[in-house]
Each structure stands twice: as structure tokens, then as C-alpha cells.
Coordinates of C-alpha atoms in Angstrom, one line a residue:
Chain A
X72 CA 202.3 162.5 149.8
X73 CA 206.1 162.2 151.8
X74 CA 207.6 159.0 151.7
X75 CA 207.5 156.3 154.5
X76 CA 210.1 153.9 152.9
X77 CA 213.0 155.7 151.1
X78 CA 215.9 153.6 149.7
X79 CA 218.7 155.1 147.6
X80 CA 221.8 152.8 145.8
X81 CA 221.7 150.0 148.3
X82 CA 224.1 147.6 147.7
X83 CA 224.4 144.2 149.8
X84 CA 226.4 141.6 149.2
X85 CA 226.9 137.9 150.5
X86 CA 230.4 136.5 150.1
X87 CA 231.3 139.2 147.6
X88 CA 228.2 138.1 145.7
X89 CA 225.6 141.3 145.3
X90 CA 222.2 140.5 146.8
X91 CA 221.1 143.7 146.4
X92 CA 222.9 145.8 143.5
X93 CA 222.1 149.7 143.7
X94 CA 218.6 149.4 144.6
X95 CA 216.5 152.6 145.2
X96 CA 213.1 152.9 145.6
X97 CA 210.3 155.4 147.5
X98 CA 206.9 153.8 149.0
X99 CA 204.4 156.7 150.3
X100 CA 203.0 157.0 153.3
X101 CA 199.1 155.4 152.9
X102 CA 199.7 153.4 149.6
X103 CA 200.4 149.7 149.5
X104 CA 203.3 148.5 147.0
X105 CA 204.0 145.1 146.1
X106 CA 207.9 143.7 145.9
X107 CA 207.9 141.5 143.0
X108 CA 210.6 139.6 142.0
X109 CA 211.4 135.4 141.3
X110 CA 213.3 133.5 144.0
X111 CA 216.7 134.3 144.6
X112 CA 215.7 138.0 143.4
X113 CA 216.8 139.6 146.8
X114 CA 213.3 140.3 148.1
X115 CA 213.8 138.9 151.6
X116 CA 217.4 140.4 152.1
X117 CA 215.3 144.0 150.8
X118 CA 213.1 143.5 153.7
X119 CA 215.7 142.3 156.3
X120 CA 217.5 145.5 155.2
X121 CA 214.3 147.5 155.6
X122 CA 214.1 146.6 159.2
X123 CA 217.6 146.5 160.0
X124 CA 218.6 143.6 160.5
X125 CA 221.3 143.4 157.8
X126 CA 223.8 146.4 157.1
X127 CA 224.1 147.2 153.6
X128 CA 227.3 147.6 152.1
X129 CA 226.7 151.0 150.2
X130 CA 223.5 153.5 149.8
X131 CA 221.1 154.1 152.5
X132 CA 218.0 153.4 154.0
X133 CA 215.2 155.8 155.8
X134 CA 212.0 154.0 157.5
X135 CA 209.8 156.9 158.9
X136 CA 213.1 159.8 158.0
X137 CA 215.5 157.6 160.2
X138 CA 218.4 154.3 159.8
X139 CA 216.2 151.2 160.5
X140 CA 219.7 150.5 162.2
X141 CA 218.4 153.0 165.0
X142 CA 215.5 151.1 167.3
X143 CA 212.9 154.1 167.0
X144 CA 212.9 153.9 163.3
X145 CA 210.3 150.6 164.1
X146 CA 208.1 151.5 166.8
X147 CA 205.6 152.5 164.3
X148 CA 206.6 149.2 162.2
X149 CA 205.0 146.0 161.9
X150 CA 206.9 143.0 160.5
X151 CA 204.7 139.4 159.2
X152 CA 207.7 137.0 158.2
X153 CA 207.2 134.4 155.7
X154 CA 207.2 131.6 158.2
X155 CA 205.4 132.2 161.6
X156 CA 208.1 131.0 163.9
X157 CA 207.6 131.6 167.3
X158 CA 208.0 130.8 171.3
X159 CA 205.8 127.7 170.9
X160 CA 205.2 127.2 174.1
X161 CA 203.6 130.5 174.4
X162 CA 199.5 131.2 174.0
X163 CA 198.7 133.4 171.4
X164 CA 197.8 135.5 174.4
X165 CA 201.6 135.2 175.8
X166 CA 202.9 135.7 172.6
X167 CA 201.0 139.0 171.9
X168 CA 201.5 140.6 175.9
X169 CA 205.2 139.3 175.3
X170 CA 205.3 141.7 172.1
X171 CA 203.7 144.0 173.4
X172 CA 206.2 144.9 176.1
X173 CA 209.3 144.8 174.1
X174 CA 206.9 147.9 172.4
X175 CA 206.5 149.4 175.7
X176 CA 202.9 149.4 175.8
X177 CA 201.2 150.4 179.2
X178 CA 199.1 147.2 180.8
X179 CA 195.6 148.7 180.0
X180 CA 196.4 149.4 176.2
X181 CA 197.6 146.2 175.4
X182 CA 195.0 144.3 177.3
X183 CA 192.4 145.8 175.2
X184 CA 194.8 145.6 171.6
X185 CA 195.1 142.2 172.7
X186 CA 191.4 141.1 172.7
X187 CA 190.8 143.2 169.4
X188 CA 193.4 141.4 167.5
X189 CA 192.7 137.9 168.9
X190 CA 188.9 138.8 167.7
X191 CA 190.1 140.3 164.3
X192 CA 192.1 136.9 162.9
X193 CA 189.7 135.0 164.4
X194 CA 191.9 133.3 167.4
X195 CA 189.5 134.0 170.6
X196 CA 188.8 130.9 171.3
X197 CA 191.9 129.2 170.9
X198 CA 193.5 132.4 173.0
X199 CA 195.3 130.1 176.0
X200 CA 196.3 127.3 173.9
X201 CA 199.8 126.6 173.2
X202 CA 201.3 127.7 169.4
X203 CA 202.8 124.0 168.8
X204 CA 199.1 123.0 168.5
X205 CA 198.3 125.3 165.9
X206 CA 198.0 124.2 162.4
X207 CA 200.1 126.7 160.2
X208 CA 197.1 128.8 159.0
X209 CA 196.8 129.5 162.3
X210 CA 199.9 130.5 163.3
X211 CA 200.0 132.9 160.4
X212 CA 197.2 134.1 161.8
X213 CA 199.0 134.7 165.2
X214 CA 201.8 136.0 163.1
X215 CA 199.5 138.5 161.7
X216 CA 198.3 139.5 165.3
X217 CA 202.2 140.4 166.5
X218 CA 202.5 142.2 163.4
X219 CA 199.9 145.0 164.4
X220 CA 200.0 144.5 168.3
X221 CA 201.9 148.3 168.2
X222 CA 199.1 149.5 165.9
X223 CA 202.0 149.7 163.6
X224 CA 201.9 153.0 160.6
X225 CA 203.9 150.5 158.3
X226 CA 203.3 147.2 157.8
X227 CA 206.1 145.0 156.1
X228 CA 204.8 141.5 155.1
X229 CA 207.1 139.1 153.4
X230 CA 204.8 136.3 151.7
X231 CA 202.1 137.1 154.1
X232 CA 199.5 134.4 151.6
X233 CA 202.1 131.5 151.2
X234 CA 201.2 128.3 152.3
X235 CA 197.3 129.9 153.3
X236 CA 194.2 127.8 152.6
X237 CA 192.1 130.1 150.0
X238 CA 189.7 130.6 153.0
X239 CA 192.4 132.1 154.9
X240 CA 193.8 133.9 151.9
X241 CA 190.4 135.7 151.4
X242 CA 190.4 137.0 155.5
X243 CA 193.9 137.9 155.1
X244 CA 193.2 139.8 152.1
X245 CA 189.9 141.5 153.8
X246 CA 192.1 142.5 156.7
X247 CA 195.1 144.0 154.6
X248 CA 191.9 146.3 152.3
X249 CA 190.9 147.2 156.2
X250 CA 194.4 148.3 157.2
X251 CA 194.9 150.3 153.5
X252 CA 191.4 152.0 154.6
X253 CA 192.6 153.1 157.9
X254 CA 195.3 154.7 156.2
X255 CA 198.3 152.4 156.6
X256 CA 201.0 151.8 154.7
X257 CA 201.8 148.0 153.4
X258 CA 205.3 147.4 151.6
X259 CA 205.1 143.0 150.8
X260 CA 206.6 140.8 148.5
X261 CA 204.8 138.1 147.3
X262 CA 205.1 135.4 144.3
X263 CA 200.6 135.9 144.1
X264 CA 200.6 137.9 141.3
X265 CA 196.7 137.7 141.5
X266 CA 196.9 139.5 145.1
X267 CA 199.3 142.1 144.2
X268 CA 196.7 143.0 141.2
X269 CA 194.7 143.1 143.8
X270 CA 195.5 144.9 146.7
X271 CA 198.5 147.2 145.2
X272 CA 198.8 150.8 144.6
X273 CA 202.3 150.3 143.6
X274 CA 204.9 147.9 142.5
X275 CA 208.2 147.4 142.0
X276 CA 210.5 144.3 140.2
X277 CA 213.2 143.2 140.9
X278 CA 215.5 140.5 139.6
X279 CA 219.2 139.6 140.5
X280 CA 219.3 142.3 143.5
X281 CA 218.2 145.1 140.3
X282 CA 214.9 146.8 139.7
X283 CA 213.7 146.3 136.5
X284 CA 210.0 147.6 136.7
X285 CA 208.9 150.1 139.4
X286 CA 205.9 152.6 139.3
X287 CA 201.9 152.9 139.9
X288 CA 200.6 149.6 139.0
X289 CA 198.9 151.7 136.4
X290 CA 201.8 153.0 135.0
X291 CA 203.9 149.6 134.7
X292 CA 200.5 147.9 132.8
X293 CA 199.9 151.2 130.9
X294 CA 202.5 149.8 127.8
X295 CA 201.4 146.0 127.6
X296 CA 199.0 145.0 125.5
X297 CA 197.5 142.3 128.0
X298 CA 197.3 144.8 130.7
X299 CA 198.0 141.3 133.0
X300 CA 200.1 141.5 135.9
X301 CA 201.5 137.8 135.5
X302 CA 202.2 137.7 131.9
X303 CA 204.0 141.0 132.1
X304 CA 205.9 139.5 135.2
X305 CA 206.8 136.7 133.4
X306 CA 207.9 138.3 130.1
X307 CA 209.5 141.3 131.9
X308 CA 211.5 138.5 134.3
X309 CA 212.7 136.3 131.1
X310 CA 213.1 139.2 129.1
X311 CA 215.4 141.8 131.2
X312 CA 218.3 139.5 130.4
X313 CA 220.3 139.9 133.7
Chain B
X216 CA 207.9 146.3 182.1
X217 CA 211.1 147.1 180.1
X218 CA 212.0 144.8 176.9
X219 CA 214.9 143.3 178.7
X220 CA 212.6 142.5 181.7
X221 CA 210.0 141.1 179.2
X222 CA 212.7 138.6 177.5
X223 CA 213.4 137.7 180.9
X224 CA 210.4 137.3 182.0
X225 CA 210.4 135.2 178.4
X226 CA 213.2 132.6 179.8
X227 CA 211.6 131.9 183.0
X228 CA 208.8 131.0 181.4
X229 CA 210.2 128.7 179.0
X230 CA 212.8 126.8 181.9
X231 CA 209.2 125.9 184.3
X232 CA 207.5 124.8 181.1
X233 CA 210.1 122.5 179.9
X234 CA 211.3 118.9 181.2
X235 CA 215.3 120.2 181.9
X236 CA 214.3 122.0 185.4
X237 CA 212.1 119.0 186.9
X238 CA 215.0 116.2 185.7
X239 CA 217.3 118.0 188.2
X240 CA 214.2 118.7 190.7
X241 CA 213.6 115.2 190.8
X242 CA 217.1 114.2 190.8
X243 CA 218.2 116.4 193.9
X244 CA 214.9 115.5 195.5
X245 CA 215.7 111.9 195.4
X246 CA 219.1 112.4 195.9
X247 CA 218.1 113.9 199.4
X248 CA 215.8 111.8 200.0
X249 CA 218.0 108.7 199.8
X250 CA 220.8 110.3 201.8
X251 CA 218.1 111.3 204.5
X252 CA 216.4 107.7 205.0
X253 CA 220.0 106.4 205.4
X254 CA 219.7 107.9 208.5
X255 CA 223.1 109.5 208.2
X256 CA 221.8 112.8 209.7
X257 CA 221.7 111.5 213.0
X258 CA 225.7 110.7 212.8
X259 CA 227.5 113.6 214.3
X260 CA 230.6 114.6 211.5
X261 CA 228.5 112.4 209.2
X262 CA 226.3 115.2 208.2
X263 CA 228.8 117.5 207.4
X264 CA 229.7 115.3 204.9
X265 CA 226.4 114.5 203.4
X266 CA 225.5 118.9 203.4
X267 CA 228.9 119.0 201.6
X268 CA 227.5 116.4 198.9
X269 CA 224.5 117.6 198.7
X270 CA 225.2 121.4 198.4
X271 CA 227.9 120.2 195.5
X272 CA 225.4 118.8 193.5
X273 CA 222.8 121.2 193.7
X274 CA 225.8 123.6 193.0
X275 CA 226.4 121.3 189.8
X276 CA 223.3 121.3 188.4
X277 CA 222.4 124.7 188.9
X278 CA 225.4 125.5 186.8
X279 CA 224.6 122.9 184.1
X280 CA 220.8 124.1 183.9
X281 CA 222.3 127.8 183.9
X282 CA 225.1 127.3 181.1
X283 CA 222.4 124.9 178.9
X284 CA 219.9 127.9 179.4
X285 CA 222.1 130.7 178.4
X286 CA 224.0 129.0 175.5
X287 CA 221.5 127.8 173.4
X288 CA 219.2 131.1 173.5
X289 CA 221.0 133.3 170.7
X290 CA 221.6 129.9 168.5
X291 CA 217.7 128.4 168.9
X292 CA 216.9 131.8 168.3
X293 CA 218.9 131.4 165.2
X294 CA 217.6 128.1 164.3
X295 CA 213.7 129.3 164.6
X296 CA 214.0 132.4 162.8
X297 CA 212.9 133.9 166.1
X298 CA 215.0 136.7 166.4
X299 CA 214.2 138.3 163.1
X300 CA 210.8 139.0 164.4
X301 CA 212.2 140.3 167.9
X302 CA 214.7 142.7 166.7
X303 CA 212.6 143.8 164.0
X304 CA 211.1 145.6 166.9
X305 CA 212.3 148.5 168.4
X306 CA 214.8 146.3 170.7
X307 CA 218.5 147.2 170.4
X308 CA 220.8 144.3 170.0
X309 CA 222.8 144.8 173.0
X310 CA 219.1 145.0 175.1
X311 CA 218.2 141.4 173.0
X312 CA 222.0 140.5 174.8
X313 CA 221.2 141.7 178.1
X314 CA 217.7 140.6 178.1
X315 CA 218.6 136.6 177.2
X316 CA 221.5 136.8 179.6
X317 CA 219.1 138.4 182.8
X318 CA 216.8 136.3 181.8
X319 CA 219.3 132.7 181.6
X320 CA 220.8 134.2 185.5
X321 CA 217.6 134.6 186.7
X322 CA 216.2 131.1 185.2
X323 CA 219.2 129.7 187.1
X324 CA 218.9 131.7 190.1
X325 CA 215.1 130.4 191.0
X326 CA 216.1 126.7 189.9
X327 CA 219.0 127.2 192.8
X328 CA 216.9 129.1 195.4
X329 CA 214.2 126.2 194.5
X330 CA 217.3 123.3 195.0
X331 CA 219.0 125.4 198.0
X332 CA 215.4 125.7 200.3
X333 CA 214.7 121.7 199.6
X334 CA 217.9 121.4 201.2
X335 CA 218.1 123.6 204.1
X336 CA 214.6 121.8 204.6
X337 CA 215.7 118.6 204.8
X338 CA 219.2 119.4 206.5
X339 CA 217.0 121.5 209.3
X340 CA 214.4 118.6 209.7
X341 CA 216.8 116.0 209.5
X342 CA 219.1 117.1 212.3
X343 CA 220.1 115.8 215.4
X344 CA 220.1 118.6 217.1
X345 CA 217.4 121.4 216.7
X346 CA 220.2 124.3 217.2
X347 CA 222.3 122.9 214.2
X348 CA 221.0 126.0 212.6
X349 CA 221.7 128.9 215.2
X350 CA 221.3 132.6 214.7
X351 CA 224.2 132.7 217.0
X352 CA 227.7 133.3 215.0
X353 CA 229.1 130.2 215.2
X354 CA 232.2 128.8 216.1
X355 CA 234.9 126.8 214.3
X356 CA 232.7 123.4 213.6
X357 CA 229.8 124.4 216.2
X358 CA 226.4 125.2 215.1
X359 CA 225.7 126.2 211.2
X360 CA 224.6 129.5 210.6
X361 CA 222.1 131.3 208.8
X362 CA 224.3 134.1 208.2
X363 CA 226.6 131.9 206.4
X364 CA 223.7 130.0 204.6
X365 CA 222.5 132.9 203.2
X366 CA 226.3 134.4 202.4
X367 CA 226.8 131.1 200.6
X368 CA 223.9 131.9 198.3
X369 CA 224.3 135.0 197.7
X370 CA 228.0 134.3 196.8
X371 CA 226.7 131.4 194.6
X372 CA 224.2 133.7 193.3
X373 CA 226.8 136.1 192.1
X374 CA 228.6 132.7 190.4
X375 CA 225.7 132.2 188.3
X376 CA 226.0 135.8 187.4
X377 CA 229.6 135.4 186.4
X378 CA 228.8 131.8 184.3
X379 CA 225.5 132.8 182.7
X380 CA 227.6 135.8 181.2
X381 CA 230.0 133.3 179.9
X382 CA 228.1 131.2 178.2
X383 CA 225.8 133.7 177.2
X384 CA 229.1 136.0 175.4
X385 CA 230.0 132.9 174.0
X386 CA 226.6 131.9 172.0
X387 CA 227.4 134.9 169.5
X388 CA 230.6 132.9 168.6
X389 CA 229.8 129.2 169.1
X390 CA 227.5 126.8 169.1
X391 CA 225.2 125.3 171.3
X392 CA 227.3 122.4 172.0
X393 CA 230.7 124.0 171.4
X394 CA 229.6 126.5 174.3
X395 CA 228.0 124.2 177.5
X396 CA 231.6 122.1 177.0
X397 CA 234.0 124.8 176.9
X398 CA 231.9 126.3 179.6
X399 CA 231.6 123.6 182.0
X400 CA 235.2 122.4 181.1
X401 CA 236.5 126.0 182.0
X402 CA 234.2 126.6 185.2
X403 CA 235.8 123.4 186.5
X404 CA 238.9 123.6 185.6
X405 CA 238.8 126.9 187.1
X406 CA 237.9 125.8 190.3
X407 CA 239.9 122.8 190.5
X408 CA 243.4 124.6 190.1
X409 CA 242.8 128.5 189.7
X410 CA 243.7 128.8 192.7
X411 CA 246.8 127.2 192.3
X412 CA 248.2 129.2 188.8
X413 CA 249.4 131.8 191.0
X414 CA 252.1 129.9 192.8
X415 CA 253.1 128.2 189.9
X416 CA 253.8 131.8 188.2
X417 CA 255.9 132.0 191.0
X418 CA 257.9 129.1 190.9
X419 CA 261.7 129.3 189.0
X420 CA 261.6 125.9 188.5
X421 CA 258.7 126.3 186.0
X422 CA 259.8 127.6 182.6
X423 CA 259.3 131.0 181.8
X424 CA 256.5 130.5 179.1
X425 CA 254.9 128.5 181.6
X426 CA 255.2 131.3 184.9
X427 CA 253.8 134.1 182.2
X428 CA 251.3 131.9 180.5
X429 CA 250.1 130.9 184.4
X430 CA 249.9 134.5 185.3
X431 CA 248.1 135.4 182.7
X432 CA 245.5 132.8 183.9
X433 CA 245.3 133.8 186.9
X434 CA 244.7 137.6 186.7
X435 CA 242.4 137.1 183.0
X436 CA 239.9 134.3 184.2
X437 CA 236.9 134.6 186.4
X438 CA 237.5 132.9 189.6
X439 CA 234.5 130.8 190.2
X440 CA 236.6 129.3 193.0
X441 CA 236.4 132.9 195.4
X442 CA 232.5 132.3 195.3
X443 CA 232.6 128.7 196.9
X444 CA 231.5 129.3 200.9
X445 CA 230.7 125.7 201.0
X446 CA 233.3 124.5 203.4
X447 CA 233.0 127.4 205.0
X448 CA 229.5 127.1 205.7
X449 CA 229.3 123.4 206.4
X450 CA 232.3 123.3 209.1
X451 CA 230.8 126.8 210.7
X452 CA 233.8 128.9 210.2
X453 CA 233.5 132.4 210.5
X454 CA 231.5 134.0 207.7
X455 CA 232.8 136.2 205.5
X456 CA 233.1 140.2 206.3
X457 CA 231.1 142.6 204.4
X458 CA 233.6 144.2 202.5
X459 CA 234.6 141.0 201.2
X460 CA 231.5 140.7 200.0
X461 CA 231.5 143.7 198.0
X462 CA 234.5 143.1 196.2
X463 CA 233.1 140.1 195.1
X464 CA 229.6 141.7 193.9
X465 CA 232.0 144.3 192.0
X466 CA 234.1 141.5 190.3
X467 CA 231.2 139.4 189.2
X468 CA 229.6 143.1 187.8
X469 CA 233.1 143.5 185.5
X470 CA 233.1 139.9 184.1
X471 CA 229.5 139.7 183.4
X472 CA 230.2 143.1 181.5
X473 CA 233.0 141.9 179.9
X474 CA 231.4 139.0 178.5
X475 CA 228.6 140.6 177.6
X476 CA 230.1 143.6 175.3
X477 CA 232.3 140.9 173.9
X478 CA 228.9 139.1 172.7
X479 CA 226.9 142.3 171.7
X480 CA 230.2 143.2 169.6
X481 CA 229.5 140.1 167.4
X482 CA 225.8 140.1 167.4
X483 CA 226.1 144.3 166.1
X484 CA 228.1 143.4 163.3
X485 CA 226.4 140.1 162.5
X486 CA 223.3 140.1 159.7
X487 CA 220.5 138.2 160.8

């Protein structure tokens, strides 16, 4: 399998303060890996890097064989921030067409995209309403929408559950199983440990802008005796000593 | 439709679905209205004087709505995280710069055309005489012209160019606030003595700092003032030749460029 995501010595730094120190790390195309890592770690300014919005200080980065820097690199990306901020005056409708265009799509395919995501999180009937009148499971759920409106190869979801109802966290997680089926590739970070041991191929951790753990989840459980994603988190996280 | 015409398309939408546009709707329309039922219009030199009024403040507050617009896109997009999603797309930073600066002229530009037909409306109905407006080129303080009404938009179209490129350039560096005031203390004090700077540089009596620093001015600024055909319009002078014009279209093309690589330089080195 090639690699979708290729990452090699990235440094970033804040204020002379490494975010990211020598960070490198393949994801391949079809599998879904899991960025684990306690706040502060570095996950968001890994994904923010990812999609080039921030320029890193030293290594590289490849999305798809080319600079996330470079606008093609993300026409075949789709991005579900933690928080679903968005034009709230906009209809989920608005939002999606508006999307939609900066991707280029021709009228007739995104009329149709646009009625098969509203459908698939569940937001037809609430389709012309404004986004300030949507509770925040549903404006993840819009969130989620945007993300795919380019029927995206890559998806990059930072926290995609946080904040979600367990209703919500179960459609989520049925949609995500759907996407891995159809062959997509999912990179997210998350704090569930439960939903990475569920949904992930592979996983990587990271603490203080380093990887400390990265592999097949397979693989990183293969040498603990509990074979549990969350106790080995937590003892891996207090034990690495950095 | 092109992502630059889509976050256009994007502002537009947001200035009709928020209060900011009908304040100053209501406000000119009032405005008018008042100065209409005074029955002014029906007073020879009188009207003149009212258009002139009138035309400054819609002239005012298209600016203010333009500079508010612009200035506060790149920061609120800031604020609301908004613009990590957006360029996460395949946009380019200096097509998220051009797109929110179109976007804030073009906002601008339809809350002035909205302003500017109100008024020819009311100044046409209200008028003494129905060949106040004459196709007929007019002569010094005869008949006003529809040549010149439309030259005086278009000239103040091309000001709202120049001013939403401002305040645009300047939103990668300031903030919201910092911005509209510099902005609107700049515009004015452009037009109230740009023209003047000139002949001050040329003055010996003026110290030397003073003659440099003034020609610097003068040749470095925007001149809002060149795109003022107010007076012109109003007292039916002669209006302005088509060359003249297209000077002017080419030196509100260069600033707006100006200030827009100076704002796309920031936001490409900036991490969002």
C-alpha cells in the first residue's frame, strides 16, 4: 500500500518553544490511524501542519506526493475541526453550495452531493434553517457534511466525537466504518481512547511535539499484558518521561 | 463560479442579512425624506445645495459600511476559527485576499448603487423643473446630467475600489478597530488637504523636512479627492473626458494591488 500522509523530521516551533520536535510518521492510503497524544501534545498544530496552514520550521510534509503548502495537495482532502465554526447565518444548504465552489464543483454535482450528505447526517429537514439555531451536535453534524462535500480520498478529523451526545457519537462512528469501507483514508486525533480501539488500523503517540508509540494497533498492544488501549496510553504517557 | 467569486458572493450575502446595511438605508431614506417634505426642492440654488448634502452622506456611509465590511473579514475570520476550514481547502491565500476584498467592494458597491438610485429618485421627482435631468450636455449651472451622474458613480465606484483595498491590506496587520479608524481618519484627511500637500512641497518658506515629508504625501497616498465629481455634477459643469477617466480606472487598479500584495505578504507568512 503507498502512503497518503508522509511526514519526515518536522519540527515546529512557537516562540522558540518546539511544538512539534522531529516528528515523522507514514499513514496508507485506505487505513484509518488515530493521533494520540494528552493536551498540549502537539496534535492540533500536527494537523494544522498536515493541511498547511502552518509552515514548519524543519522536515517536510507530503499529502497525496505534494507540500500541503501547494492548494492541489487538498482537493482530495477533507478537514472536521474540533469546533464547528461557521458563517452562521448560512443554511446548512448555503454552507455546503458555499464549499462546494471554493472546490470547483460543476452546479449539477454538487446539487445532488448536497442532498446525499444532508440525508446521510441526518440534516434534511432542517436544510434552510440558519446554523446559529443549531444545537452543537448539530453543527458537527454540518461540520461533518463540509468535510466530505468534495468526496474527499483523505479525511482529517481533529476530535471529530468531543462534546457529541452518545447518540450522535454512535452515527458518527457508523459513518466513519462507512467511509473506511469505501476505501478512504481517516488520519484523527482524539482523547476517546474507546473509539480509536475501535475504528483504528493504526496509531501513533505523541507527547511534548515527540512520538513515543507508533505502529498497527496490533503491533503497539502486542507487548502489554492488558492488551488495553487506555491503560497502555496512560502508562506509556506517564512513563516516557519527557 | 470561481472560489474568489464564491467568497464574494459569501460577503454579499452576509451585509443584506445583517442590521449595518438597513441602519444607513433607513438613515439616508429619512434623511431624504425630511429634506424633501421641507419643500426645499422647489427653491431654485436651494437644491443644489441639498443634492450636495445628500450625495455627501450617501458618499459617507457608503465608505463607512465599505471600510467596517472589509476590515473586520480577515480578523472575525480569525476570531471564529473560520478560516482554518476555508483554507484547508484547495484556496490559495492570496485568492482568500482577493476573494474578501471583491467581495467587501462589491458589498459596498450595491449598498451605494442602492443609496445613489433613492437619490436620483427623489432628486428627479422632487424637481422643479422636469428637464433638471437633461440628456443634453449641460452647461455651467444649467440642467444636471446623466452623463455626469453616471461619471460621478462610476468615479465613486472606483473610490470604493481604492478604500476597500485599504482597509482590506490593512486587516492582516491590525485590528478590527485599529483599521476602520486609521482608515476613515486617512480617507478624510486625504481629501480634506491632499490636494493641498503639493503646494506646500513647494513652498521655501516651509522647512525642508516638511517640503520632502509633504511630497512624499502627495506622490505615496491614494488620492480619494481625484474621484470626487460631486461639485461637478451638482453645479453642471462639464463632465469629465474619457481619457481622464481611464487614468483614473488605471490608478485605482495599482493601489488596490498595492494594498492587496502588501496584505497577502503577511497573511503567506502568517500560521493560522
Amino acid at each position: 500500500m503507498d502512503s497518503v500522509i508522509e511526514i519526515k523530521d518536522l519540527v515546529v516551533s512557537y516562540r522558540k518553544k518546539r511544538a512539534l520536535d522531529g516528528l515523522s510518521l507514514s499513514v496508507k492510503r485506505g487505513e484509518i490511524f488515530g493521533f494520540l497524544g494528552p493536551n498540549g501534545a502537539g496534535k492540533s498544530t500536527m494537523i494544522k501542519t498536515l493541511l498547511g496552514l502552518i509552515h514548519p520550521d524543519e522536515g517536510w510534509v507530503r499529502l497525496g506526493g505534494l507540500s500541503p503548502l501547494d492548494p492541489q495537495a487538498r482537493v482530495r482532502v477533507g478537514f472536521l475541526p474540533e469546533e464547528a465554526n461557521y458563517y452562521r447565518f448560512l443554511s446548512p444548504v448555503e454552507l455546503l453550495s458555499f464549499y462546494g465552489e471554493i472546490f470547483r464543483l460543476p452546479v449539477s454535482v454538487l446539487k445532488n452531493r448536497i442532498e446525499k450528505l444532508l440525508s446521510l447526517v441526518g440534516l434534511t429537514e432542517v436544510r434552510n434553517k440558519p446554523i446559529h439555531t443549531f444545537s452543537k451536535g448539530m453543527a458537527q453534524k454540518a461540520s461533518l457534511a463540509q468535510a466530505l462535500i468534495n468526496n474527499p480520498e483523505t479525511l482529517i478529523l481533529d476530535e471529530p466525537t468531543a462534546g457529541l451526545d452518545p447518540l450522535a457519537r454512535m452515527d458518527l462512528r457508523k459513518i466513519l466504518t462507512d467511509l473506511k469501507e469505501e476505501g478512504k483514508t481517516l488520519f484523527f486525533s482524539s482523547h476517546e481512547l474507546s473509539e480509536v480501539e475501535l475504528l483504528c488500523d493504526s496509531i501513533a503517540i505523541i507527547k511534548s511535539g515527540k512520538i513515543i508509540k507508533s505502529g498497527s494497533l496490533h503491533e503497539v498492544l502486542e507487548g502489554d499484558k492488558d492488551q488495553n488501549l487506555e491503560r497502555f496510553f496512560l502508562k506509556t504517557v506517564k512513563g516516557s518521561g519527557l | 463560479m470561481s472560489a474568489i467569486g464564491a467568497l464574494s458572493k459569501l460577503l454579499i450575502k452576509e451585509i443584506f442579512r445583517k442590521k449595518d446595511f438597513y441602519v444607513a438605508l433607513i438613515l439616508i431614506g429619512v434623511i431624504l425624506f425630511y429634506a424633501s417634505s421641507l419643500n426645499f426642492y422647489h427653491v431654485g440654488n436651494a437644491v443644489r445645495y441639498l443634492m450636495e448634502i445628500g450625495l455627501m452622506l450617501i458618499y459617507l456611509f457608503s465608505v463607512i459600511l465599505t471600510v467596517s465590511l472589509a476590515a473586520r473579514q480577515y480578523p472575525s475570520e480569525i476570531q471564529n476559527r473560520t478560516c482554518q476550514v476555508l483554507l484547508a481547502k484547495p484556496l490559495s491565500r492570496f485568492e482568500f485576499v482577493a476573494g474578501k476584498f471583491i467581495g467587501s467592494f462589491l458589498a459596498g458597491a450595491a449598498s451605494f448603487l442602492i443609496f445613489y438610485l433613492i437619490f436620483l429618485g427623489v432628486t428627479w421627482h422632487k424637481a422643479e423643473t422636469p428637464q433638471l435631468f437633461d440628456m443634453a450636455a449641460p452647461s455651467h449651472g444649467g440642467a444636471l446630467s446623466w452623463i455626469l451622474a453616471f461619471q460621478a458613480a462610476y468615479l465613486f465606484l472606483l473610490n470604493l475600489w481604492v478604500i476597500a483595498s485599504m482597509a482590506s491590506g490593512f486587516s492582516y496587520y491590525l485590528t478590527t478597530s485599529a483599521n476602520v479608524s486609521i482608515s476613515l481618519v486617512l480617507y478624510v484627511l486625504i481629501n480634506t488637504y491632499g490636494p493641498g500637500l503639493n503646494s506646500v512641497g513647494a513652498q521655501h518658506a516651509v522647512p525642508v523636512l516638511f517640503q520632502i515629508m509633504a511630497k512624499i504625501f502627495y506622490y505615496f497616498l491614494p488620492h480619494f479627492e481625484f474621484f470626487d465629481l460631486r461639485q461637478r455634477f451638482i453645479h453642471a459643469w462639464e463632465p469629465v473626458s474619457g481619457g481622464l477617466l481611464l487614468f483614473l480606472t488605471a490608478y485605482a487598479l495599482v493601489y488596490a494591488f498595492i494594498f492587496l500584495i502588501l496584505g497577502w505578504m503577511k497573511l503567506e507568512k502568517t500560521s493560522l
